């Protein structure tokens, strides 16, 4: 039972354009959502998060949108840069200091 | 401020041997989490520990796997009598005890275990 789903395995965008990465969840108890970026042979790097009391959080080129009624969140990267090419994981937790449930990840390729 | 440290980065074991993976959390962090990533999969939660306490071990296999986070020293994930299916990347994460973003976990570089 996959509670966090990233249905698209890969995404390719042109440098300078917007990248939109999507994530869906099924567990209504989730109240905190995070995006991580991962390069091969490295650990996940925290990018941005959002609490369920908000619908948007922005940090530089990264913006996360949360639609609780649809149980959907998305990560927008604008403008996209070649260095953004990596695997992006969506994760969610229910309650403070609780385990993270991850999606399978999406591979983003930014073409120069 | 050093990040989460894990060692070894790579570990090769033969079937039946024991594997010990170590994790030192970020300075000031008292919560440690272990995750496992199988090929082509996302990270799967294994266990959550605080100093000298196991808080949540719902993701740990019932046999051969154990974890500890002693009062002094790193957290240890121990796998006894390893099998080929244990081959994976094992990641440790830590979070602070008290912070606004208490659910943000910061990950180490991982230990890649290969069982021959």
PDB file of C-alpha atoms in Angstrom:
ATOM      1  CA  UNK A   1       0.000   0.000   0.000  1.00  0.00           C
ATOM      2  CA  UNK A   2       1.821   3.039  -1.296  1.00  0.00           C
ATOM      3  CA  UNK A   3       0.728   6.043   0.739  1.00  0.00           C
ATOM      4  CA  UNK A   4       2.907   8.543  -1.147  1.00  0.00           C
ATOM      5  CA  UNK A   5       2.906   8.326  -4.920  1.00  0.00           C
ATOM      6  CA  UNK A   6       5.073   9.957  -7.513  1.00  0.00           C
ATOM      7  CA  UNK A   7       3.488   8.624 -10.653  1.00  0.00           C
ATOM      8  CA  UNK A   8       5.875  10.031 -13.213  1.00  0.00           C
ATOM      9  CA  UNK A   9       9.274   8.324 -13.084  1.00  0.00           C
ATOM     10  CA  UNK A  10      11.055  11.019 -15.043  1.00  0.00           C
ATOM     11  CA  UNK A  11      10.815  14.578 -16.309  1.00  0.00           C
ATOM     12  CA  UNK A  12      12.942  16.452 -18.830  1.00  0.00           C
ATOM     13  CA  UNK A  13      12.872  20.247 -19.130  1.00  0.00           C
ATOM     14  CA  UNK A  14      14.862  22.929 -20.885  1.00  0.00           C
ATOM     15  CA  UNK A  15      17.220  25.097 -18.871  1.00  0.00           C
ATOM     16  CA  UNK A  16      15.488  28.303 -17.789  1.00  0.00           C
ATOM     17  CA  UNK A  17      12.020  26.799 -17.943  1.00  0.00           C
ATOM     18  CA  UNK A  18       9.822  25.721 -15.053  1.00  0.00           C
ATOM     19  CA  UNK A  19       9.984  22.193 -13.635  1.00  0.00           C
ATOM     20  CA  UNK A  20       6.828  20.902 -11.976  1.00  0.00           C
ATOM     21  CA  UNK A  21       7.117  17.734  -9.941  1.00  0.00           C
ATOM     22  CA  UNK A  22       3.943  16.160  -8.629  1.00  0.00           C
ATOM     23  CA  UNK A  23       3.139  14.018  -5.614  1.00  0.00           C
ATOM     24  CA  UNK A  24      -0.084  12.448  -4.349  1.00  0.00           C
ATOM     25  CA  UNK A  25      -0.829  10.938  -0.968  1.00  0.00           C
ATOM     26  CA  UNK A  26      -3.606   8.819   0.475  1.00  0.00           C
ATOM     27  CA  UNK A  27      -3.146   9.081   4.240  1.00  0.00           C
ATOM     28  CA  UNK A  28      -5.236  11.962   5.592  1.00  0.00           C
ATOM     29  CA  UNK A  29      -3.214  11.887   8.824  1.00  0.00           C
ATOM     30  CA  UNK A  30      -0.165  13.325   7.063  1.00  0.00           C
ATOM     31  CA  UNK A  31       0.391  16.876   8.240  1.00  0.00           C
ATOM     32  CA  UNK A  32       3.920  17.686   7.118  1.00  0.00           C
ATOM     33  CA  UNK A  33       5.392  17.299   3.661  1.00  0.00           C
ATOM     34  CA  UNK A  34       8.954  17.538   2.447  1.00  0.00           C
ATOM     35  CA  UNK A  35      10.908  17.420  -0.783  1.00  0.00           C
ATOM     36  CA  UNK A  36      14.380  15.965  -0.958  1.00  0.00           C
ATOM     37  CA  UNK A  37      16.894  15.990  -3.772  1.00  0.00           C
ATOM     38  CA  UNK A  38      19.258  13.093  -4.244  1.00  0.00           C
ATOM     39  CA  UNK A  39      22.338  12.572  -6.368  1.00  0.00           C
ATOM     40  CA  UNK A  40      23.676   9.058  -7.049  1.00  0.00           C
ATOM     41  CA  UNK A  41      25.710   7.565  -4.220  1.00  0.00           C
ATOM     42  CA  UNK A  42      24.764  10.415  -1.863  1.00  0.00           C
ATOM     43  CA  UNK A  43      22.161  10.889   0.835  1.00  0.00           C
ATOM     44  CA  UNK A  44      18.954  12.863   0.283  1.00  0.00           C
ATOM     45  CA  UNK A  45      19.329  16.604   0.720  1.00  0.00           C
ATOM     46  CA  UNK A  46      16.458  18.536   2.242  1.00  0.00           C
ATOM     47  CA  UNK A  47      15.002  21.123  -0.135  1.00  0.00           C
ATOM     48  CA  UNK A  48      11.767  22.541   1.177  1.00  0.00           C
ATOM     49  CA  UNK A  49       8.822  21.590   3.347  1.00  0.00           C
ATOM     50  CA  UNK A  50       5.256  22.618   4.022  1.00  0.00           C
ATOM     51  CA  UNK A  51       2.901  22.170   6.932  1.00  0.00           C
ATOM     52  CA  UNK A  52      -0.695  21.156   6.324  1.00  0.00           C
ATOM     53  CA  UNK A  53      -1.874  24.501   7.707  1.00  0.00           C
ATOM     54  CA  UNK A  54      -0.389  26.226   4.667  1.00  0.00           C
ATOM     55  CA  UNK A  55      -0.994  25.893   0.968  1.00  0.00           C
ATOM     56  CA  UNK A  56       2.230  27.405  -0.298  1.00  0.00           C
ATOM     57  CA  UNK A  57       5.823  27.772   0.788  1.00  0.00           C
ATOM     58  CA  UNK A  58       8.544  29.465  -1.198  1.00  0.00           C
ATOM     59  CA  UNK A  59      12.315  29.417  -0.885  1.00  0.00           C
ATOM     60  CA  UNK A  60      14.280  31.028  -3.675  1.00  0.00           C
ATOM     61  CA  UNK A  61      13.711  29.121  -6.900  1.00  0.00           C
ATOM     62  CA  UNK A  62      11.689  26.430  -5.118  1.00  0.00           C
ATOM     63  CA  UNK A  63       7.985  26.639  -4.304  1.00  0.00           C
ATOM     64  CA  UNK A  64       5.847  23.876  -2.879  1.00  0.00           C
ATOM     65  CA  UNK A  65       2.070  23.925  -3.251  1.00  0.00           C
ATOM     66  CA  UNK A  66      -0.279  21.820  -1.153  1.00  0.00           C
ATOM     67  CA  UNK A  67      -3.873  20.992  -2.074  1.00  0.00           C
ATOM     68  CA  UNK A  68      -5.259  19.116   0.909  1.00  0.00           C
ATOM     69  CA  UNK A  69      -8.670  18.438  -0.580  1.00  0.00           C
ATOM     70  CA  UNK A  70      -7.029  16.712  -3.533  1.00  0.00           C
ATOM     71  CA  UNK A  71      -4.255  15.188  -1.372  1.00  0.00           C
ATOM     72  CA  UNK A  72      -1.781  16.564  -3.847  1.00  0.00           C
ATOM     73  CA  UNK A  73       1.399  18.579  -3.641  1.00  0.00           C
ATOM     74  CA  UNK A  74       3.778  19.869  -6.227  1.00  0.00           C
ATOM     75  CA  UNK A  75       7.279  21.294  -6.338  1.00  0.00           C
ATOM     76  CA  UNK A  76       7.974  24.109  -8.766  1.00  0.00           C
ATOM     77  CA  UNK A  77      11.532  24.963  -9.729  1.00  0.00           C
ATOM     78  CA  UNK A  78      11.971  28.146 -11.707  1.00  0.00           C
ATOM     79  CA  UNK A  79      14.166  28.802 -13.507  1.00  0.00           C
ATOM     80  CA  UNK A  80      15.475  25.269 -13.875  1.00  0.00           C
ATOM     81  CA  UNK A  81      19.234  24.821 -14.028  1.00  0.00           C
ATOM     82  CA  UNK A  82      21.367  21.885 -15.210  1.00  0.00           C
ATOM     83  CA  UNK A  83      22.568  21.421 -11.613  1.00  0.00           C
ATOM     84  CA  UNK A  84      18.992  20.629 -10.634  1.00  0.00           C
ATOM     85  CA  UNK A  85      19.261  17.326 -12.501  1.00  0.00           C
ATOM     86  CA  UNK A  86      18.767  14.684  -9.797  1.00  0.00           C
ATOM     87  CA  UNK A  87      16.170  12.378  -8.275  1.00  0.00           C
ATOM     88  CA  UNK A  88      13.506  14.205  -6.269  1.00  0.00           C
ATOM     89  CA  UNK A  89      11.648  12.484  -3.467  1.00  0.00           C
ATOM     90  CA  UNK A  90       8.403  13.581  -1.928  1.00  0.00           C
ATOM     91  CA  UNK A  91       7.968  12.570   1.729  1.00  0.00           C
ATOM     92  CA  UNK A  92       5.269  12.950   4.356  1.00  0.00           C
ATOM     93  CA  UNK A  93       4.870  12.498   8.092  1.00  0.00           C
ATOM     94  CA  UNK A  94       1.996  12.334  10.564  1.00  0.00           C
ATOM     95  CA  UNK A  95       2.766  14.124  13.794  1.00  0.00           C
ATOM     96  CA  UNK A  96       5.926  15.605  15.233  1.00  0.00           C
ATOM     97  CA  UNK A  97       9.129  13.580  15.154  1.00  0.00           C
ATOM     98  CA  UNK A  98       7.523  10.696  13.324  1.00  0.00           C
ATOM     99  CA  UNK A  99       8.776   8.553  10.483  1.00  0.00           C
ATOM    100  CA  UNK A 100       8.825   9.806   6.930  1.00  0.00           C
ATOM    101  CA  UNK A 101       6.968   7.961   4.197  1.00  0.00           C
ATOM    102  CA  UNK A 102       8.635   8.437   0.829  1.00  0.00           C
ATOM    103  CA  UNK A 103       7.494   8.251  -2.754  1.00  0.00           C
ATOM    104  CA  UNK A 104       9.581   6.327  -5.272  1.00  0.00           C
ATOM    105  CA  UNK A 105      11.129   9.477  -6.651  1.00  0.00           C
ATOM    106  CA  UNK A 106      11.215  11.242  -9.985  1.00  0.00           C
ATOM    107  CA  UNK A 107      14.323  11.761 -12.077  1.00  0.00           C
ATOM    108  CA  UNK A 108      14.591  15.339 -13.306  1.00  0.00           C
ATOM    109  CA  UNK A 109      16.844  16.123 -16.259  1.00  0.00           C
ATOM    110  CA  UNK A 110      17.459  19.753 -17.133  1.00  0.00           C
ATOM    111  CA  UNK A 111      18.788  20.161 -20.667  1.00  0.00           C
ATOM    112  CA  UNK A 112      21.268  22.985 -21.317  1.00  0.00           C
TER     113      UNK A 112
ATOM    114  CA  UNK B   1      28.372  22.340  11.922  1.00  0.00           C
ATOM    115  CA  UNK B   2      29.111  18.871  10.639  1.00  0.00           C
ATOM    116  CA  UNK B   3      26.283  16.994   9.017  1.00  0.00           C
ATOM    117  CA  UNK B   4      25.097  13.488   9.736  1.00  0.00           C
ATOM    118  CA  UNK B   5      28.029  11.080   9.582  1.00  0.00           C
ATOM    119  CA  UNK B   6      27.767   7.478   8.521  1.00  0.00           C
ATOM    120  CA  UNK B   7      30.418   4.822   8.291  1.00  0.00           C
ATOM    121  CA  UNK B   8      31.469   2.796   6.592  1.00  0.00           C
ATOM    122  CA  UNK B   9      30.320   4.232   3.260  1.00  0.00           C
ATOM    123  CA  UNK B  10      30.631   0.839   1.636  1.00  0.00           C
ATOM    124  CA  UNK B  11      30.459  -2.540   3.314  1.00  0.00           C
ATOM    125  CA  UNK B  12      30.839  -5.960   1.731  1.00  0.00           C
ATOM    126  CA  UNK B  13      29.822  -9.060   3.633  1.00  0.00           C
ATOM    127  CA  UNK B  14      29.411 -12.719   2.790  1.00  0.00           C
ATOM    128  CA  UNK B  15      26.182 -14.494   3.534  1.00  0.00           C
ATOM    129  CA  UNK B  16      25.940 -15.400   7.221  1.00  0.00           C
ATOM    130  CA  UNK B  17      28.249 -12.653   8.445  1.00  0.00           C
ATOM    131  CA  UNK B  18      27.264  -9.687  10.572  1.00  0.00           C
ATOM    132  CA  UNK B  19      27.026  -6.095   9.368  1.00  0.00           C
ATOM    133  CA  UNK B  20      27.368  -3.100  11.685  1.00  0.00           C
ATOM    134  CA  UNK B  21      26.429   0.328  10.377  1.00  0.00           C
ATOM    135  CA  UNK B  22      27.205   3.450  12.389  1.00  0.00           C
ATOM    136  CA  UNK B  23      25.558   6.843  12.437  1.00  0.00           C
ATOM    137  CA  UNK B  24      26.513  10.028  14.268  1.00  0.00           C
ATOM    138  CA  UNK B  25      23.711  12.626  14.204  1.00  0.00           C
ATOM    139  CA  UNK B  26      24.197  16.304  13.622  1.00  0.00           C
ATOM    140  CA  UNK B  27      25.399  18.247  16.632  1.00  0.00           C
ATOM    141  CA  UNK B  28      22.462  19.120  18.855  1.00  0.00           C
ATOM    142  CA  UNK B  29      20.208  16.455  17.342  1.00  0.00           C
ATOM    143  CA  UNK B  30      18.869  13.762  19.620  1.00  0.00           C
ATOM    144  CA  UNK B  31      16.539  11.916  17.255  1.00  0.00           C
ATOM    145  CA  UNK B  32      17.915   9.282  14.888  1.00  0.00           C
ATOM    146  CA  UNK B  33      16.073   7.472  12.113  1.00  0.00           C
ATOM    147  CA  UNK B  34      17.218   4.603   9.907  1.00  0.00           C
ATOM    148  CA  UNK B  35      15.904   4.044   6.380  1.00  0.00           C
ATOM    149  CA  UNK B  36      16.682   1.469   3.718  1.00  0.00           C
ATOM    150  CA  UNK B  37      16.596   1.998  -0.027  1.00  0.00           C
ATOM    151  CA  UNK B  38      16.376  -0.969  -2.349  1.00  0.00           C
ATOM    152  CA  UNK B  39      17.250  -0.502  -6.045  1.00  0.00           C
ATOM    153  CA  UNK B  40      14.637   1.513  -7.970  1.00  0.00           C
ATOM    154  CA  UNK B  41      12.676   2.149  -4.792  1.00  0.00           C
ATOM    155  CA  UNK B  42      12.098   5.026  -2.417  1.00  0.00           C
ATOM    156  CA  UNK B  43      13.434   5.062   1.109  1.00  0.00           C
ATOM    157  CA  UNK B  44      11.628   2.820   3.582  1.00  0.00           C
ATOM    158  CA  UNK B  45      11.522   3.621   7.284  1.00  0.00           C
ATOM    159  CA  UNK B  46      13.084   1.081   9.614  1.00  0.00           C
ATOM    160  CA  UNK B  47      13.473   2.478  13.133  1.00  0.00           C
ATOM    161  CA  UNK B  48      13.371   5.697  15.156  1.00  0.00           C
ATOM    162  CA  UNK B  49      15.521   6.107  18.245  1.00  0.00           C
ATOM    163  CA  UNK B  50      16.308   8.648  20.890  1.00  0.00           C
ATOM    164  CA  UNK B  51      19.173   8.313  23.324  1.00  0.00           C
ATOM    165  CA  UNK B  52      18.902   4.873  24.967  1.00  0.00           C
ATOM    166  CA  UNK B  53      15.333   4.424  23.710  1.00  0.00           C
ATOM    167  CA  UNK B  54      13.683   2.827  20.703  1.00  0.00           C
ATOM    168  CA  UNK B  55      10.637   4.966  19.900  1.00  0.00           C
ATOM    169  CA  UNK B  56       9.288   3.278  16.776  1.00  0.00           C
ATOM    170  CA  UNK B  57      10.598   0.044  15.254  1.00  0.00           C
ATOM    171  CA  UNK B  58       7.567  -0.690  13.102  1.00  0.00           C
ATOM    172  CA  UNK B  59       9.707  -0.885   9.944  1.00  0.00           C
ATOM    173  CA  UNK B  60      12.319  -3.272  11.282  1.00  0.00           C
ATOM    174  CA  UNK B  61      12.312  -6.888  10.109  1.00  0.00           C
ATOM    175  CA  UNK B  62      11.413  -9.112  13.043  1.00  0.00           C
ATOM    176  CA  UNK B  63      14.547 -11.185  12.867  1.00  0.00           C
ATOM    177  CA  UNK B  64      18.270 -10.489  12.459  1.00  0.00           C
ATOM    178  CA  UNK B  65      17.938  -6.684  12.630  1.00  0.00           C
ATOM    179  CA  UNK B  66      18.529  -4.561  15.714  1.00  0.00           C
ATOM    180  CA  UNK B  67      19.344  -0.945  16.457  1.00  0.00           C
ATOM    181  CA  UNK B  68      20.621   1.054  19.378  1.00  0.00           C
ATOM    182  CA  UNK B  69      21.496   4.634  20.237  1.00  0.00           C
ATOM    183  CA  UNK B  70      23.543   4.553  23.432  1.00  0.00           C
ATOM    184  CA  UNK B  71      24.056   7.438  25.809  1.00  0.00           C
ATOM    185  CA  UNK B  72      27.551   7.891  24.426  1.00  0.00           C
ATOM    186  CA  UNK B  73      28.632   7.190  20.888  1.00  0.00           C
ATOM    187  CA  UNK B  74      26.932   6.676  17.553  1.00  0.00           C
ATOM    188  CA  UNK B  75      23.744   4.862  16.716  1.00  0.00           C
ATOM    189  CA  UNK B  76      24.336   1.317  15.463  1.00  0.00           C
ATOM    190  CA  UNK B  77      22.222  -0.674  13.029  1.00  0.00           C
ATOM    191  CA  UNK B  78      23.165  -4.322  13.298  1.00  0.00           C
ATOM    192  CA  UNK B  79      22.250  -7.030  10.811  1.00  0.00           C
ATOM    193  CA  UNK B  80      23.060 -10.571  11.836  1.00  0.00           C
ATOM    194  CA  UNK B  81      23.488 -13.487   9.419  1.00  0.00           C
ATOM    195  CA  UNK B  82      23.150 -11.278   6.357  1.00  0.00           C
ATOM    196  CA  UNK B  83      21.449 -12.588   3.219  1.00  0.00           C
ATOM    197  CA  UNK B  84      21.636 -11.305  -0.366  1.00  0.00           C
ATOM    198  CA  UNK B  85      18.291  -9.561   0.052  1.00  0.00           C
ATOM    199  CA  UNK B  86      19.862  -7.283   2.665  1.00  0.00           C
ATOM    200  CA  UNK B  87      21.952  -5.628  -0.052  1.00  0.00           C
ATOM    201  CA  UNK B  88      20.775  -2.034  -0.135  1.00  0.00           C
ATOM    202  CA  UNK B  89      21.667   1.514   0.773  1.00  0.00           C
ATOM    203  CA  UNK B  90      21.052   2.273   4.443  1.00  0.00           C
ATOM    204  CA  UNK B  91      20.523   5.900   5.368  1.00  0.00           C
ATOM    205  CA  UNK B  92      20.526   7.511   8.743  1.00  0.00           C
ATOM    206  CA  UNK B  93      18.760  10.795   9.453  1.00  0.00           C
ATOM    207  CA  UNK B  94      18.617  13.051  12.483  1.00  0.00           C
ATOM    208  CA  UNK B  95      16.372  15.818  13.718  1.00  0.00           C
ATOM    209  CA  UNK B  96      16.611  18.255  16.617  1.00  0.00           C
ATOM    210  CA  UNK B  97      14.807  17.683  19.875  1.00  0.00           C
ATOM    211  CA  UNK B  98      13.148  21.067  19.896  1.00  0.00           C
ATOM    212  CA  UNK B  99      12.746  23.184  16.810  1.00  0.00           C
ATOM    213  CA  UNK B 100      10.095  24.897  14.796  1.00  0.00           C
ATOM    214  CA  UNK B 101      10.542  22.385  12.009  1.00  0.00           C
ATOM    215  CA  UNK B 102      10.713  19.308  14.186  1.00  0.00           C
ATOM    216  CA  UNK B 103       9.815  17.021  11.328  1.00  0.00           C
ATOM    217  CA  UNK B 104      12.675  17.991   9.061  1.00  0.00           C
ATOM    218  CA  UNK B 105      15.116  15.130   8.996  1.00  0.00           C
ATOM    219  CA  UNK B 106      18.636  15.589   7.701  1.00  0.00           C
ATOM    220  CA  UNK B 107      20.275  12.621   6.059  1.00  0.00           C
ATOM    221  CA  UNK B 108      23.733  11.185   6.049  1.00  0.00           C
ATOM    222  CA  UNK B 109      25.523   9.932   2.919  1.00  0.00           C
ATOM    223  CA  UNK B 110      24.450   6.352   3.499  1.00  0.00           C
ATOM    224  CA  UNK B 111      26.148   2.975   3.800  1.00  0.00           C
ATOM    225  CA  UNK B 112      25.965   0.742   0.773  1.00  0.00           C
ATOM    226  CA  UNK B 113      25.843  -2.853   1.902  1.00  0.00           C
ATOM    227  CA  UNK B 114      26.646  -5.598  -0.573  1.00  0.00           C
ATOM    228  CA  UNK B 115      26.130  -9.195   0.434  1.00  0.00           C
ATOM    229  CA  UNK B 116      28.036 -11.716  -1.662  1.00  0.00           C
TER     230      UNK B 116
END
